mmCIF file of C-alpha atoms in Angstrom:
data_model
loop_
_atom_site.group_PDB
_atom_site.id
_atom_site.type_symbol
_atom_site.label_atom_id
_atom_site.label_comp_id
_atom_site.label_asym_id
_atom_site.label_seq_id
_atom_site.Cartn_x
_atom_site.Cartn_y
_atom_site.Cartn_z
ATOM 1 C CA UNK A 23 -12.471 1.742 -22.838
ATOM 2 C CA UNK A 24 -12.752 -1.742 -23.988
ATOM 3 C CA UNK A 25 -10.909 -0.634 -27.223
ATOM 4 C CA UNK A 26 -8.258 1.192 -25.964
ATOM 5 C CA UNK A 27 -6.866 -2.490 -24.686
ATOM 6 C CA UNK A 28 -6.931 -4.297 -27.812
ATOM 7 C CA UNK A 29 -4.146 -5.609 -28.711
ATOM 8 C CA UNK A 30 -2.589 -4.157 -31.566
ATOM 9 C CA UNK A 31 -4.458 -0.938 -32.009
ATOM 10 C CA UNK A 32 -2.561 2.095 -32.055
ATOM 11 C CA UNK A 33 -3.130 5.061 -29.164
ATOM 12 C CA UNK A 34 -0.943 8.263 -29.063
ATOM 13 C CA UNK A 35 0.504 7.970 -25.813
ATOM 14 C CA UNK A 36 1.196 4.528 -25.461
ATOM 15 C CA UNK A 37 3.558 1.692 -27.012
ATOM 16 C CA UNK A 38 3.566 -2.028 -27.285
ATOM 17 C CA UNK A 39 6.640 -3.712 -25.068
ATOM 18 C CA UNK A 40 8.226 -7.060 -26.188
ATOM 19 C CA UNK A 41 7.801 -10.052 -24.065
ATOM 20 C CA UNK A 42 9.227 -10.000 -20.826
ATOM 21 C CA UNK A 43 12.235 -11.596 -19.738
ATOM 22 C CA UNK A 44 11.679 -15.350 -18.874
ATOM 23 C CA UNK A 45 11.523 -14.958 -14.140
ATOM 24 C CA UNK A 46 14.018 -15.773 -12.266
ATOM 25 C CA UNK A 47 14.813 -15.491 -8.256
ATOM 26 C CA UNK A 48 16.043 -12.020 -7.510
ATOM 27 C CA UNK A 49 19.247 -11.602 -6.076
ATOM 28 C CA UNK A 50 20.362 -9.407 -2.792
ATOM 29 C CA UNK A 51 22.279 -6.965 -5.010
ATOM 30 C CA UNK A 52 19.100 -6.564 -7.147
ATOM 31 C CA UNK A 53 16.447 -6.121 -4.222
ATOM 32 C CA UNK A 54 19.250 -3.583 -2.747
ATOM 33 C CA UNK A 55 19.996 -2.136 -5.798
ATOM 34 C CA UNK A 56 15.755 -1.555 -6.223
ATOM 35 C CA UNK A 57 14.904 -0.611 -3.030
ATOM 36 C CA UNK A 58 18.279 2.176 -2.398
ATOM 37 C CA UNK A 59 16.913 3.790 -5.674
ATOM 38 C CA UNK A 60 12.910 4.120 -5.026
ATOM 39 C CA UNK A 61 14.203 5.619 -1.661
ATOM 40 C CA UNK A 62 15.922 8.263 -3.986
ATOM 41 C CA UNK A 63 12.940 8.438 -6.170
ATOM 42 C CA UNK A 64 10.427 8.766 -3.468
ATOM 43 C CA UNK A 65 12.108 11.878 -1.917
ATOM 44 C CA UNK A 66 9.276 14.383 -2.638
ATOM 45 C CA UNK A 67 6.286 12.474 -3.397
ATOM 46 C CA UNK A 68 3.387 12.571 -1.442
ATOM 47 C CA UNK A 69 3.190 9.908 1.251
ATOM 48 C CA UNK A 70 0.612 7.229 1.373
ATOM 49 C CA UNK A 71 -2.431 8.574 3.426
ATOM 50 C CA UNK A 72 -1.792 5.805 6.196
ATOM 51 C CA UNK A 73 1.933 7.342 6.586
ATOM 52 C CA UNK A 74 0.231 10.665 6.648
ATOM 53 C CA UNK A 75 -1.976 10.049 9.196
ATOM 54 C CA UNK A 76 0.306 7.640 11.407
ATOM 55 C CA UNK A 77 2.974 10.688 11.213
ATOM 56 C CA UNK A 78 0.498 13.246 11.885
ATOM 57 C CA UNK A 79 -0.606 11.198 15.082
ATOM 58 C CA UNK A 80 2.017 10.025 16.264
ATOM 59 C CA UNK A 81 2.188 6.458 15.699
ATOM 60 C CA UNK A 82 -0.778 5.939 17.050
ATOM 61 C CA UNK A 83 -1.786 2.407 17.162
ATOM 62 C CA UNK A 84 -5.978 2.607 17.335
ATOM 63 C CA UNK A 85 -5.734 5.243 14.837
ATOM 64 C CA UNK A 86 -3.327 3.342 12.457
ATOM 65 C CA UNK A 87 -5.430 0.740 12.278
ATOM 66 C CA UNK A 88 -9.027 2.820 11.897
ATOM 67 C CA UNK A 89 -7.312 4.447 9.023
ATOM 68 C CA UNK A 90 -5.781 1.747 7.438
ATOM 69 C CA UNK A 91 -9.842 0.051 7.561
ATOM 70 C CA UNK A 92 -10.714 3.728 5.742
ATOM 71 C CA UNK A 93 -8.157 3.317 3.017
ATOM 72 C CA UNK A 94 -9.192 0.112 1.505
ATOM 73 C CA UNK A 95 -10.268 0.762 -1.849
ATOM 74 C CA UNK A 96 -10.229 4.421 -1.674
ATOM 75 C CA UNK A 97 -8.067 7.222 -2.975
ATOM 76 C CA UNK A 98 -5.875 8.489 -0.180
ATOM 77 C CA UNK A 99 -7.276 11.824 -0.653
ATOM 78 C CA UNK A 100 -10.401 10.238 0.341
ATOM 79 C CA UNK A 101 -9.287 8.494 2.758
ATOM 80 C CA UNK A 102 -7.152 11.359 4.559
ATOM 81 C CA UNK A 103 -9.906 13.526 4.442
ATOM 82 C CA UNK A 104 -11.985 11.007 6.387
ATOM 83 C CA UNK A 105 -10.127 9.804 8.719
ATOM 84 C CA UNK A 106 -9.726 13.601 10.091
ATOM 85 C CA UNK A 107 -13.177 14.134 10.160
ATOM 86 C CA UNK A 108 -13.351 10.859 12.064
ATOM 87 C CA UNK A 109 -10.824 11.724 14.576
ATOM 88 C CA UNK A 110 -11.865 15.203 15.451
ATOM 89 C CA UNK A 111 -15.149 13.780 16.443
ATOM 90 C CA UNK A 112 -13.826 10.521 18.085
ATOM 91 C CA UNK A 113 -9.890 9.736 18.903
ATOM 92 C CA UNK A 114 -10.122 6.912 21.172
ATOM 93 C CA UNK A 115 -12.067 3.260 21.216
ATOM 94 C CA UNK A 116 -14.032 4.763 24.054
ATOM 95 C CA UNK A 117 -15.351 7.881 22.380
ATOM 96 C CA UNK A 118 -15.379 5.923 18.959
ATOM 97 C CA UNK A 119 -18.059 3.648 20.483
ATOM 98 C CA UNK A 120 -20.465 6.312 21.958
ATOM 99 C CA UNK A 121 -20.824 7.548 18.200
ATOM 100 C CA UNK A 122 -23.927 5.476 16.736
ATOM 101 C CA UNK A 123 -23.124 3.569 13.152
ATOM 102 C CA UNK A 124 -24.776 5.969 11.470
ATOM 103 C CA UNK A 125 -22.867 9.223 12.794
ATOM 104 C CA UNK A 126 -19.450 7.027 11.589
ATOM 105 C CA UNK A 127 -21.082 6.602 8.207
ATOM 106 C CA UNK A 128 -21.980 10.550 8.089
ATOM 107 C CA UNK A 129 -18.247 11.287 9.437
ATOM 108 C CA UNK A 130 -16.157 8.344 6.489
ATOM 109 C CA UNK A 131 -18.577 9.119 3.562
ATOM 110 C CA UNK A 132 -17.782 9.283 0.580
ATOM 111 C CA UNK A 133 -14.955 6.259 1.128
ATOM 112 C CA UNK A 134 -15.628 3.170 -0.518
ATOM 113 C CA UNK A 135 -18.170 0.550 1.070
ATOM 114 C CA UNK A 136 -19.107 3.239 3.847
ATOM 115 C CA UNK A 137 -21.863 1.329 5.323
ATOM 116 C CA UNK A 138 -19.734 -1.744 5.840
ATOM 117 C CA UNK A 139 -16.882 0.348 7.292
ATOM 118 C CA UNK A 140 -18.869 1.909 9.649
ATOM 119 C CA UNK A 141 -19.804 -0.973 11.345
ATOM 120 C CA UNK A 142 -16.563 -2.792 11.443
ATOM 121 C CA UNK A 143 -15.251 0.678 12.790
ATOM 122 C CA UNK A 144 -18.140 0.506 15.416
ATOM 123 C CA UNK A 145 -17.848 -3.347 16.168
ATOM 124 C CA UNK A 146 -13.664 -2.697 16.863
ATOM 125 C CA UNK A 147 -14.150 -0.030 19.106
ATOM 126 C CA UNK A 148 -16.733 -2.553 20.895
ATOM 127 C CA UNK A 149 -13.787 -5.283 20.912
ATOM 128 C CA UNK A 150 -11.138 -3.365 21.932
ATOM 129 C CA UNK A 151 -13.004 -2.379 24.862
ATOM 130 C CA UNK A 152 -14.678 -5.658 25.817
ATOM 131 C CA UNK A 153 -11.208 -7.705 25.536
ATOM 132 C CA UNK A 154 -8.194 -5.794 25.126
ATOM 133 C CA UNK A 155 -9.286 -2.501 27.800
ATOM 134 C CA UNK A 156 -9.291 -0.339 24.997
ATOM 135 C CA UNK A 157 -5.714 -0.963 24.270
ATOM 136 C CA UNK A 158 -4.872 -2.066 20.381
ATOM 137 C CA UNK A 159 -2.789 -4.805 20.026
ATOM 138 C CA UNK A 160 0.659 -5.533 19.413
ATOM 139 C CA UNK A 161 0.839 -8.951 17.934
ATOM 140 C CA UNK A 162 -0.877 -10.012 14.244
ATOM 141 C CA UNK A 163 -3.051 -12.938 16.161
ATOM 142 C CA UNK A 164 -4.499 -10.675 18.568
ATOM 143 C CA UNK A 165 -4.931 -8.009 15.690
ATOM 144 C CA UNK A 166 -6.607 -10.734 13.553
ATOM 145 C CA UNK A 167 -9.879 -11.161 15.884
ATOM 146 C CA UNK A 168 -10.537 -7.234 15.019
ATOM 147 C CA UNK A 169 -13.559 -7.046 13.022
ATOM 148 C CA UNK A 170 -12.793 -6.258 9.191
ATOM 149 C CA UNK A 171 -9.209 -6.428 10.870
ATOM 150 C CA UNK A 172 -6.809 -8.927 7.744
ATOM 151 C CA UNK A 173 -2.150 -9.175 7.387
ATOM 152 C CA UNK A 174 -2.825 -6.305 5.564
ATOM 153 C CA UNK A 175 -3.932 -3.782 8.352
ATOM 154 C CA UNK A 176 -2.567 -6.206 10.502
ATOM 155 C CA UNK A 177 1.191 -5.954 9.284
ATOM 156 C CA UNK A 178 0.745 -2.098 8.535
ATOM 157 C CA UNK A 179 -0.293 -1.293 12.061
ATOM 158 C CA UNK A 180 2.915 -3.918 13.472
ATOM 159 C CA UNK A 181 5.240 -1.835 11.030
ATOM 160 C CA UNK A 182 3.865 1.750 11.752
ATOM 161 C CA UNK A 183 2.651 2.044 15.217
ATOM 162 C CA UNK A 184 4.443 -1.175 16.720
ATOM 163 C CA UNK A 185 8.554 -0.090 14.799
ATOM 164 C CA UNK A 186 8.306 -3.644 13.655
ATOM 165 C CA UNK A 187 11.022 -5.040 11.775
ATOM 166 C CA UNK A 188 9.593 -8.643 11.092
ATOM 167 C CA UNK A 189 6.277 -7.747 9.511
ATOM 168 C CA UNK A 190 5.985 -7.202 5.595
ATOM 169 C CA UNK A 191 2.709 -5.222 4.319
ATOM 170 C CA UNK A 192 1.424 -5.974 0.979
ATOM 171 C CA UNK A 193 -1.531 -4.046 -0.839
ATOM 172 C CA UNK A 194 -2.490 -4.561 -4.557
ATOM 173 C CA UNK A 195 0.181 -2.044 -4.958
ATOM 174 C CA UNK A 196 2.653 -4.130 -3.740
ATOM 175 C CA UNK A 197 1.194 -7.368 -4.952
ATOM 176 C CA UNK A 198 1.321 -5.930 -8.761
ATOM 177 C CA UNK A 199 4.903 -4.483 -8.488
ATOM 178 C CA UNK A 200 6.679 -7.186 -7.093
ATOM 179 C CA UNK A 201 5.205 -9.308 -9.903
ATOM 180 C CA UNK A 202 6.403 -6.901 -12.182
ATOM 181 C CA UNK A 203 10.025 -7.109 -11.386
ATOM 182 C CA UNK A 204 9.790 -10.977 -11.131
ATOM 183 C CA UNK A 205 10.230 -11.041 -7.388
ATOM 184 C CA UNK A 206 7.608 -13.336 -6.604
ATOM 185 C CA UNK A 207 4.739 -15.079 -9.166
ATOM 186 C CA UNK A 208 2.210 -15.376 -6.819
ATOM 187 C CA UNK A 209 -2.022 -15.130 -7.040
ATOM 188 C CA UNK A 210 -3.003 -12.887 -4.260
ATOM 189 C CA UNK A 211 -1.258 -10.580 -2.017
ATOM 190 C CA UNK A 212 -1.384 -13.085 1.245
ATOM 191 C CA UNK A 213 0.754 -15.174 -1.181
ATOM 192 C CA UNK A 214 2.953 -12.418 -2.356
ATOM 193 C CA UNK A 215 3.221 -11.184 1.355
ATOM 194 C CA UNK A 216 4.593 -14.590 1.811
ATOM 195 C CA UNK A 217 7.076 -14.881 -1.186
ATOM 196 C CA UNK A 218 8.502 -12.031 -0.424
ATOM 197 C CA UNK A 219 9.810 -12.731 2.823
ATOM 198 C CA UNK A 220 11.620 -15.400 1.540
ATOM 199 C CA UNK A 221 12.962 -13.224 -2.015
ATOM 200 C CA UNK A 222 14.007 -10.451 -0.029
ATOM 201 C CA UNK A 223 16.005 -9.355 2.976
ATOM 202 C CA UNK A 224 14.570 -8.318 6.449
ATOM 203 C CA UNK A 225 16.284 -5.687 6.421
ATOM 204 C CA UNK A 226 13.942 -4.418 3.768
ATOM 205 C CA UNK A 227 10.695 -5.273 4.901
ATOM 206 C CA UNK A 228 9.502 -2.243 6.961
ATOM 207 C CA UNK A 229 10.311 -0.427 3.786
ATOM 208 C CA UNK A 230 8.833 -2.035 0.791
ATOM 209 C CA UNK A 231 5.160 -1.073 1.701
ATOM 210 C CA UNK A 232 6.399 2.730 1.775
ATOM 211 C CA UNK A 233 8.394 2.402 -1.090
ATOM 212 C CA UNK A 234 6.133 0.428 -3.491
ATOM 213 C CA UNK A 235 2.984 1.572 -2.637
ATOM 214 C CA UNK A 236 4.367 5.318 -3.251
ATOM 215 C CA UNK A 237 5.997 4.355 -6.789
ATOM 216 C CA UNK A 238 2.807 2.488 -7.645
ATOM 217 C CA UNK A 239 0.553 5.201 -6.945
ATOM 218 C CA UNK A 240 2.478 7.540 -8.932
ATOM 219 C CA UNK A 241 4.462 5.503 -11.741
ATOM 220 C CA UNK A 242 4.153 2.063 -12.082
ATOM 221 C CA UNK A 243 0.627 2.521 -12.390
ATOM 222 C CA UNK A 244 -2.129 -0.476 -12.812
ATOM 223 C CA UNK A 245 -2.626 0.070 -16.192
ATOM 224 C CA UNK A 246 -0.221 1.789 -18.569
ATOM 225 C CA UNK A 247 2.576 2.096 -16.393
ATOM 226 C CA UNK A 248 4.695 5.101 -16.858
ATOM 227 C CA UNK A 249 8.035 2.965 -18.015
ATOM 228 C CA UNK A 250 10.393 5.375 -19.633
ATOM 229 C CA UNK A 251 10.279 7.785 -16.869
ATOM 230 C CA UNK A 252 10.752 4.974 -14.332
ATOM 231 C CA UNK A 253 14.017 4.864 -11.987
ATOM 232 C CA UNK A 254 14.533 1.224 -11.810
ATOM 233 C CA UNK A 255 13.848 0.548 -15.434
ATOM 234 C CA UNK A 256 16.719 -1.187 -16.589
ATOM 235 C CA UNK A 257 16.726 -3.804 -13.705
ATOM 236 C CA UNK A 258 12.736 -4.601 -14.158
ATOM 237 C CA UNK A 259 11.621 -7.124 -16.349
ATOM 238 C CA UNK A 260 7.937 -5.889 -16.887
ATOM 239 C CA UNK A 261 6.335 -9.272 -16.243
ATOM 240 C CA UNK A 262 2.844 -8.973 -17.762
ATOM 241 C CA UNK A 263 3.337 -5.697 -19.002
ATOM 242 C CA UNK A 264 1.933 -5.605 -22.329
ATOM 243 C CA UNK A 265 1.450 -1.927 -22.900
ATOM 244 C CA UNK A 266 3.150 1.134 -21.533
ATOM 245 C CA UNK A 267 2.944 4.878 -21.271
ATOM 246 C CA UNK A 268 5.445 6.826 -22.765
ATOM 247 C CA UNK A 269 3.829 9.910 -21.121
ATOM 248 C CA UNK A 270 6.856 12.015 -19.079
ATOM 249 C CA UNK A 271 7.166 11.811 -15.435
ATOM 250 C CA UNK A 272 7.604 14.503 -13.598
ATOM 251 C CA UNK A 273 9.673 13.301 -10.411
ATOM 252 C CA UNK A 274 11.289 15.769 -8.019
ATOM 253 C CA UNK A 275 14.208 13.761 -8.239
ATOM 254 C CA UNK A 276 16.250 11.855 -10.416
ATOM 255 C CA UNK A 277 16.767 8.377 -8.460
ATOM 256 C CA UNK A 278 19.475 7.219 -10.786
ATOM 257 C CA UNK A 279 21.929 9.884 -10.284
ATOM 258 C CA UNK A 280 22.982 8.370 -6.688
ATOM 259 C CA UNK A 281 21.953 5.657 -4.277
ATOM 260 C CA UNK A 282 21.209 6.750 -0.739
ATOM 261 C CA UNK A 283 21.326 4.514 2.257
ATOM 262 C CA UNK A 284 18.446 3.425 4.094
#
């Protein structure tokens, strides 16, 4: 593996990219010219798992959040398939807490850091209870005292369960891609969460989790992203991108034949 990123070796598959362009602040038209296209490109793909789930349970705000704790470093297949499992056994705080930390850990498994999940899971339910009456909270302080509870499930649940409108998520998907296309330069995604409310416009920010998570997952990928197959391709300039796939992509639709509103 360590070969396959040298620099200057040659791999079937994959091409070198010339430096990027030098950053600079994006405009309105860009971020609307971005966004209107993913929302085209999207059309077909398989939704995040904590869109899944929210749509499958309507919105539901304890449930939102318990999955959005499953999905952290786990494949949404993983996580989907959890968080049902979960749910069948235990849909509310109250019948969440009755299950012991092991029977959580039996019901998640295999999701990432299982053991450490379970007992945030467990030690919510007990908070939610104890100082909210089993009700899950509508504002991003109150959220914040949830055990294993950070902006990122925070500002998720706000945008999913809550219809808010002021509330930007950011995930390493997020993070990575609006780095790419010289949105933000930013460190960490509490930083890039930041920058990006003041690159873009609110009227965006319910929408770039969806849209970017969704085109990271199945395009512009960690490593190797799938360039020439990409819908906003001419307007990114591929900070940091060093190497790309030139492997097709196989979208069910072709994002830059129209725009679609939002």
């Amino acid at each position: 593996m360590g070969r396959v990123r040298q620099v200057g070796k040659k791999h079937k598959g994959f091409r070198p990219l010339t430096p990027p362009a030098p950053l600079t602040p994006p405009t309105p038209q860009l971020v609307e010219r971005v966004m209107r296209r993913l929302a085209v490109a999207i059309t077909g793909l398989e939704l995040p798992a904590v869109e899944k789930i929210s749509e499958s349970r309507a919105e539901d705000p304890f449930q939102v959040t318990i999955a959005t704790l499953l999905s952290a470093r786990t494949q949404d297949a993983t996580t989907y398939a959890a968080a049902e499992r979960l749910f069948a056994k235990a849909s509310t705080p109250a019948a969440m807490a009755k299950l012991s930390t092991r029977q959580i850990e039996k019901l998640i498994y295999p999701v990432s850091f299982y053991r450490y999940k379970a007992r945030y899971i467990k030690a919510t339910c007990a908070k939610l209870l104890e100082d909210f009456g089993g009700r899950t909270p509508g504002t991003m302080e109150e959220l914040l005292t949830l055990p294993g509870v950070g902006r990122k499930t925070a500002n998720l649940v706000l945008i999913l369960a809550y219809e808010s409108r002021k509330n930007i998520c950011v995930d390493t998907h997020v993070h990575r891609i609006a780095n790419r296309l010289g949105w933000v330069k930013t460190r960490t995604p509490d930083e890039t969460e930041q920058a990006l409310y003041k690159a873009t416009d609110p009227r965006w920010w319910p929408y770039i989790n969806l849209y970017l998570v969704t085109w990271g997952q199945n395009v512009c990928r960690p490593i190797y992203p799938r360039c020439p197959g990409c819908a906003i391709r001419d307007v990114c300039p591929r900070i940091g991108v060093t190497r790309i796939s030139t492997a097709a992509v196989d979208l069910p639709v072709e994002a830059t034949a129209a725009e679609s509103s939002t």
